[in-house]
Amino acid sequence: MSKVVSLRHYQPSDIDAIWEAVEESKRELARWLAWCHDEYSCEDVRAWVEGRPAAWDNNEEWGFVVEDENERLLGVCGIHRIAMKHRVGELGYWVRTSATGQGTATQAARQICEWAFREQSLHRIEIFVDVENLPSQRVATRIGGVCEGTLRERLFVQDQPHDCKLFAVLRDTHVESD
């Protein structure tokens, strides 16, 4: 059964909880996310969290903490690479290992897409997913994403090129939350 998840803006007090979630999940996340490597530190988390307000203000990224009903940090999600002229952005998300397989990423992705379509007037949200990352592909499909093709060597993770699938969620065809 899925947990109830909510999204909220980052706060400086989230740094330790994000670091804890990264540490718990580093082995799994490092397969898919270029930023997650052995040298990644709590100071990197701090710098990243401290940069979120400016990124938001400049329409570079709209990021959120994902938490459960007990306010436990489960992961993060955000829309980045935003092109307001074209009403498009790219969705990214990750969930700590202990919260995977419970619908957490799907709920968070749905919520942020609904918010971006409604509040930010986006028309299209793209999701780039490693061809081997089947759980993330399922999330993209469950929120109404359509696979538009495979992009060869589009992602670099741990200095290695990876093919990825491009999913697109459109304003008029996304799957809304219950």
mmCIF file of C-alpha atoms in Angstrom, residues 45-137:
data_model
loop_
_atom_site.group_PDB
_atom_site.id
_atom_site.type_symbol
_atom_site.label_atom_id
_atom_site.label_comp_id
_atom_site.label_asym_id
_atom_site.label_seq_id
_atom_site.Cartn_x
_atom_site.Cartn_y
_atom_site.Cartn_z
ATOM 1 C CA VAL A 45 24.152 18.661 0.062
ATOM 2 C CA ARG A 46 24.492 21.907 2.026
ATOM 3 C CA ALA A 47 25.674 23.864 -1.022
ATOM 4 C CA TRP A 48 22.892 22.386 -3.120
ATOM 5 C CA VAL A 49 20.123 23.150 -0.595
ATOM 6 C CA GLU A 50 21.450 26.672 -0.054
ATOM 7 C CA GLY A 51 21.306 27.259 -3.819
ATOM 8 C CA ARG A 52 17.658 26.251 -4.224
ATOM 9 C CA PRO A 53 16.033 29.641 -3.474
ATOM 10 C CA ALA A 54 18.054 31.404 -6.193
ATOM 11 C CA ALA A 55 17.408 28.558 -8.645
ATOM 12 C CA TRP A 56 13.680 28.901 -7.943
ATOM 13 C CA ASP A 57 13.702 32.688 -8.294
ATOM 14 C CA ASN A 58 15.513 32.417 -11.645
ATOM 15 C CA ASN A 59 13.151 29.704 -12.963
ATOM 16 C CA GLU A 60 16.102 27.313 -13.210
ATOM 17 C CA GLU A 61 14.595 24.683 -10.929
ATOM 18 C CA TRP A 62 11.475 24.202 -8.866
ATOM 19 C CA GLY A 63 12.501 21.686 -6.236
ATOM 20 C CA PHE A 64 10.704 19.982 -3.389
ATOM 21 C CA VAL A 65 11.364 17.669 -0.491
ATOM 22 C CA VAL A 66 9.177 14.545 -0.507
ATOM 23 C CA GLU A 67 8.010 13.483 2.933
ATOM 24 C CA ASP A 68 5.523 11.097 4.490
ATOM 25 C CA GLU A 69 2.642 11.839 6.852
ATOM 26 C CA ASN A 70 5.117 11.813 9.774
ATOM 27 C CA GLU A 71 7.318 14.420 8.039
ATOM 28 C CA ARG A 72 10.060 11.858 7.388
ATOM 29 C CA LEU A 73 12.118 12.790 4.361
ATOM 30 C CA LEU A 74 11.623 10.164 1.654
ATOM 31 C CA GLY A 75 13.430 11.847 -1.224
ATOM 32 C CA VAL A 76 13.364 14.874 -3.469
ATOM 33 C CA CYS A 77 11.832 15.865 -6.776
ATOM 34 C CA GLY A 78 12.010 18.860 -9.020
ATOM 35 C CA ILE A 79 11.465 20.398 -12.398
ATOM 36 C CA HIS A 80 14.685 21.722 -13.934
ATOM 37 C CA ARG A 81 16.001 22.750 -17.368
ATOM 38 C CA ILE A 82 12.932 24.950 -17.575
ATOM 39 C CA ALA A 83 12.225 26.787 -20.832
ATOM 40 C CA MET A 84 9.261 29.023 -20.055
ATOM 41 C CA LYS A 85 9.117 30.313 -23.638
ATOM 42 C CA HIS A 86 8.304 26.767 -24.731
ATOM 43 C CA ARG A 87 6.454 25.820 -21.499
ATOM 44 C CA VAL A 88 8.641 22.779 -20.995
ATOM 45 C CA GLY A 89 10.720 21.437 -18.125
ATOM 46 C CA GLU A 90 12.486 18.246 -17.122
ATOM 47 C CA LEU A 91 11.336 16.162 -14.162
ATOM 48 C CA GLY A 92 13.813 14.538 -11.824
ATOM 49 C CA TYR A 93 13.179 12.514 -8.681
ATOM 50 C CA TRP A 94 14.812 10.088 -6.323
ATOM 51 C CA VAL A 95 13.516 8.218 -3.308
ATOM 52 C CA ARG A 96 15.527 6.759 -0.459
ATOM 53 C CA THR A 97 15.978 2.986 -0.658
ATOM 54 C CA SER A 98 13.730 2.237 2.325
ATOM 55 C CA ALA A 99 10.829 4.060 0.612
ATOM 56 C CA THR A 100 11.059 2.429 -2.826
ATOM 57 C CA GLY A 101 8.429 0.052 -4.157
ATOM 58 C CA GLN A 102 5.637 1.795 -2.224
ATOM 59 C CA GLY A 103 4.359 4.285 -4.793
ATOM 60 C CA THR A 104 6.328 7.147 -3.261
ATOM 61 C CA ALA A 105 8.030 8.314 -6.469
ATOM 62 C CA THR A 106 4.795 7.968 -8.445
ATOM 63 C CA GLN A 107 2.840 10.089 -5.963
ATOM 64 C CA ALA A 108 5.554 12.741 -5.813
ATOM 65 C CA ALA A 109 5.913 12.857 -9.603
ATOM 66 C CA ARG A 110 2.154 13.201 -10.059
ATOM 67 C CA GLN A 111 1.945 15.985 -7.516
ATOM 68 C CA ILE A 112 4.784 18.015 -8.974
ATOM 69 C CA CYS A 113 3.460 17.602 -12.524
ATOM 70 C CA GLU A 114 -0.019 18.728 -11.469
ATOM 71 C CA TRP A 115 1.517 21.715 -9.703
ATOM 72 C CA ALA A 116 3.729 22.637 -12.694
ATOM 73 C CA PHE A 117 0.823 22.405 -15.144
ATOM 74 C CA ARG A 118 -1.567 24.341 -12.901
ATOM 75 C CA GLU A 119 0.661 26.918 -11.197
ATOM 76 C CA GLN A 120 3.510 27.396 -13.663
ATOM 77 C CA SER A 121 1.584 26.909 -16.925
ATOM 78 C CA LEU A 122 3.931 24.258 -18.277
ATOM 79 C CA HIS A 123 2.595 22.286 -21.216
ATOM 80 C CA ARG A 124 5.181 19.494 -21.429
ATOM 81 C CA ILE A 125 7.335 17.761 -18.846
ATOM 82 C CA GLU A 126 10.153 15.517 -20.019
ATOM 83 C CA ILE A 127 11.715 12.647 -18.097
ATOM 84 C CA PHE A 128 15.027 11.129 -19.201
ATOM 85 C CA VAL A 129 15.405 7.604 -17.801
ATOM 86 C CA ASP A 130 18.296 5.171 -18.198
ATOM 87 C CA VAL A 131 17.192 2.253 -20.373
ATOM 88 C CA GLU A 132 17.991 -0.137 -17.522
ATOM 89 C CA ASN A 133 16.125 1.826 -14.830
ATOM 90 C CA LEU A 134 12.833 -0.041 -15.084
ATOM 91 C CA PRO A 135 11.311 1.271 -11.819
ATOM 92 C CA SER A 136 11.737 4.866 -12.981
ATOM 93 C CA GLN A 137 10.282 3.996 -16.383
#
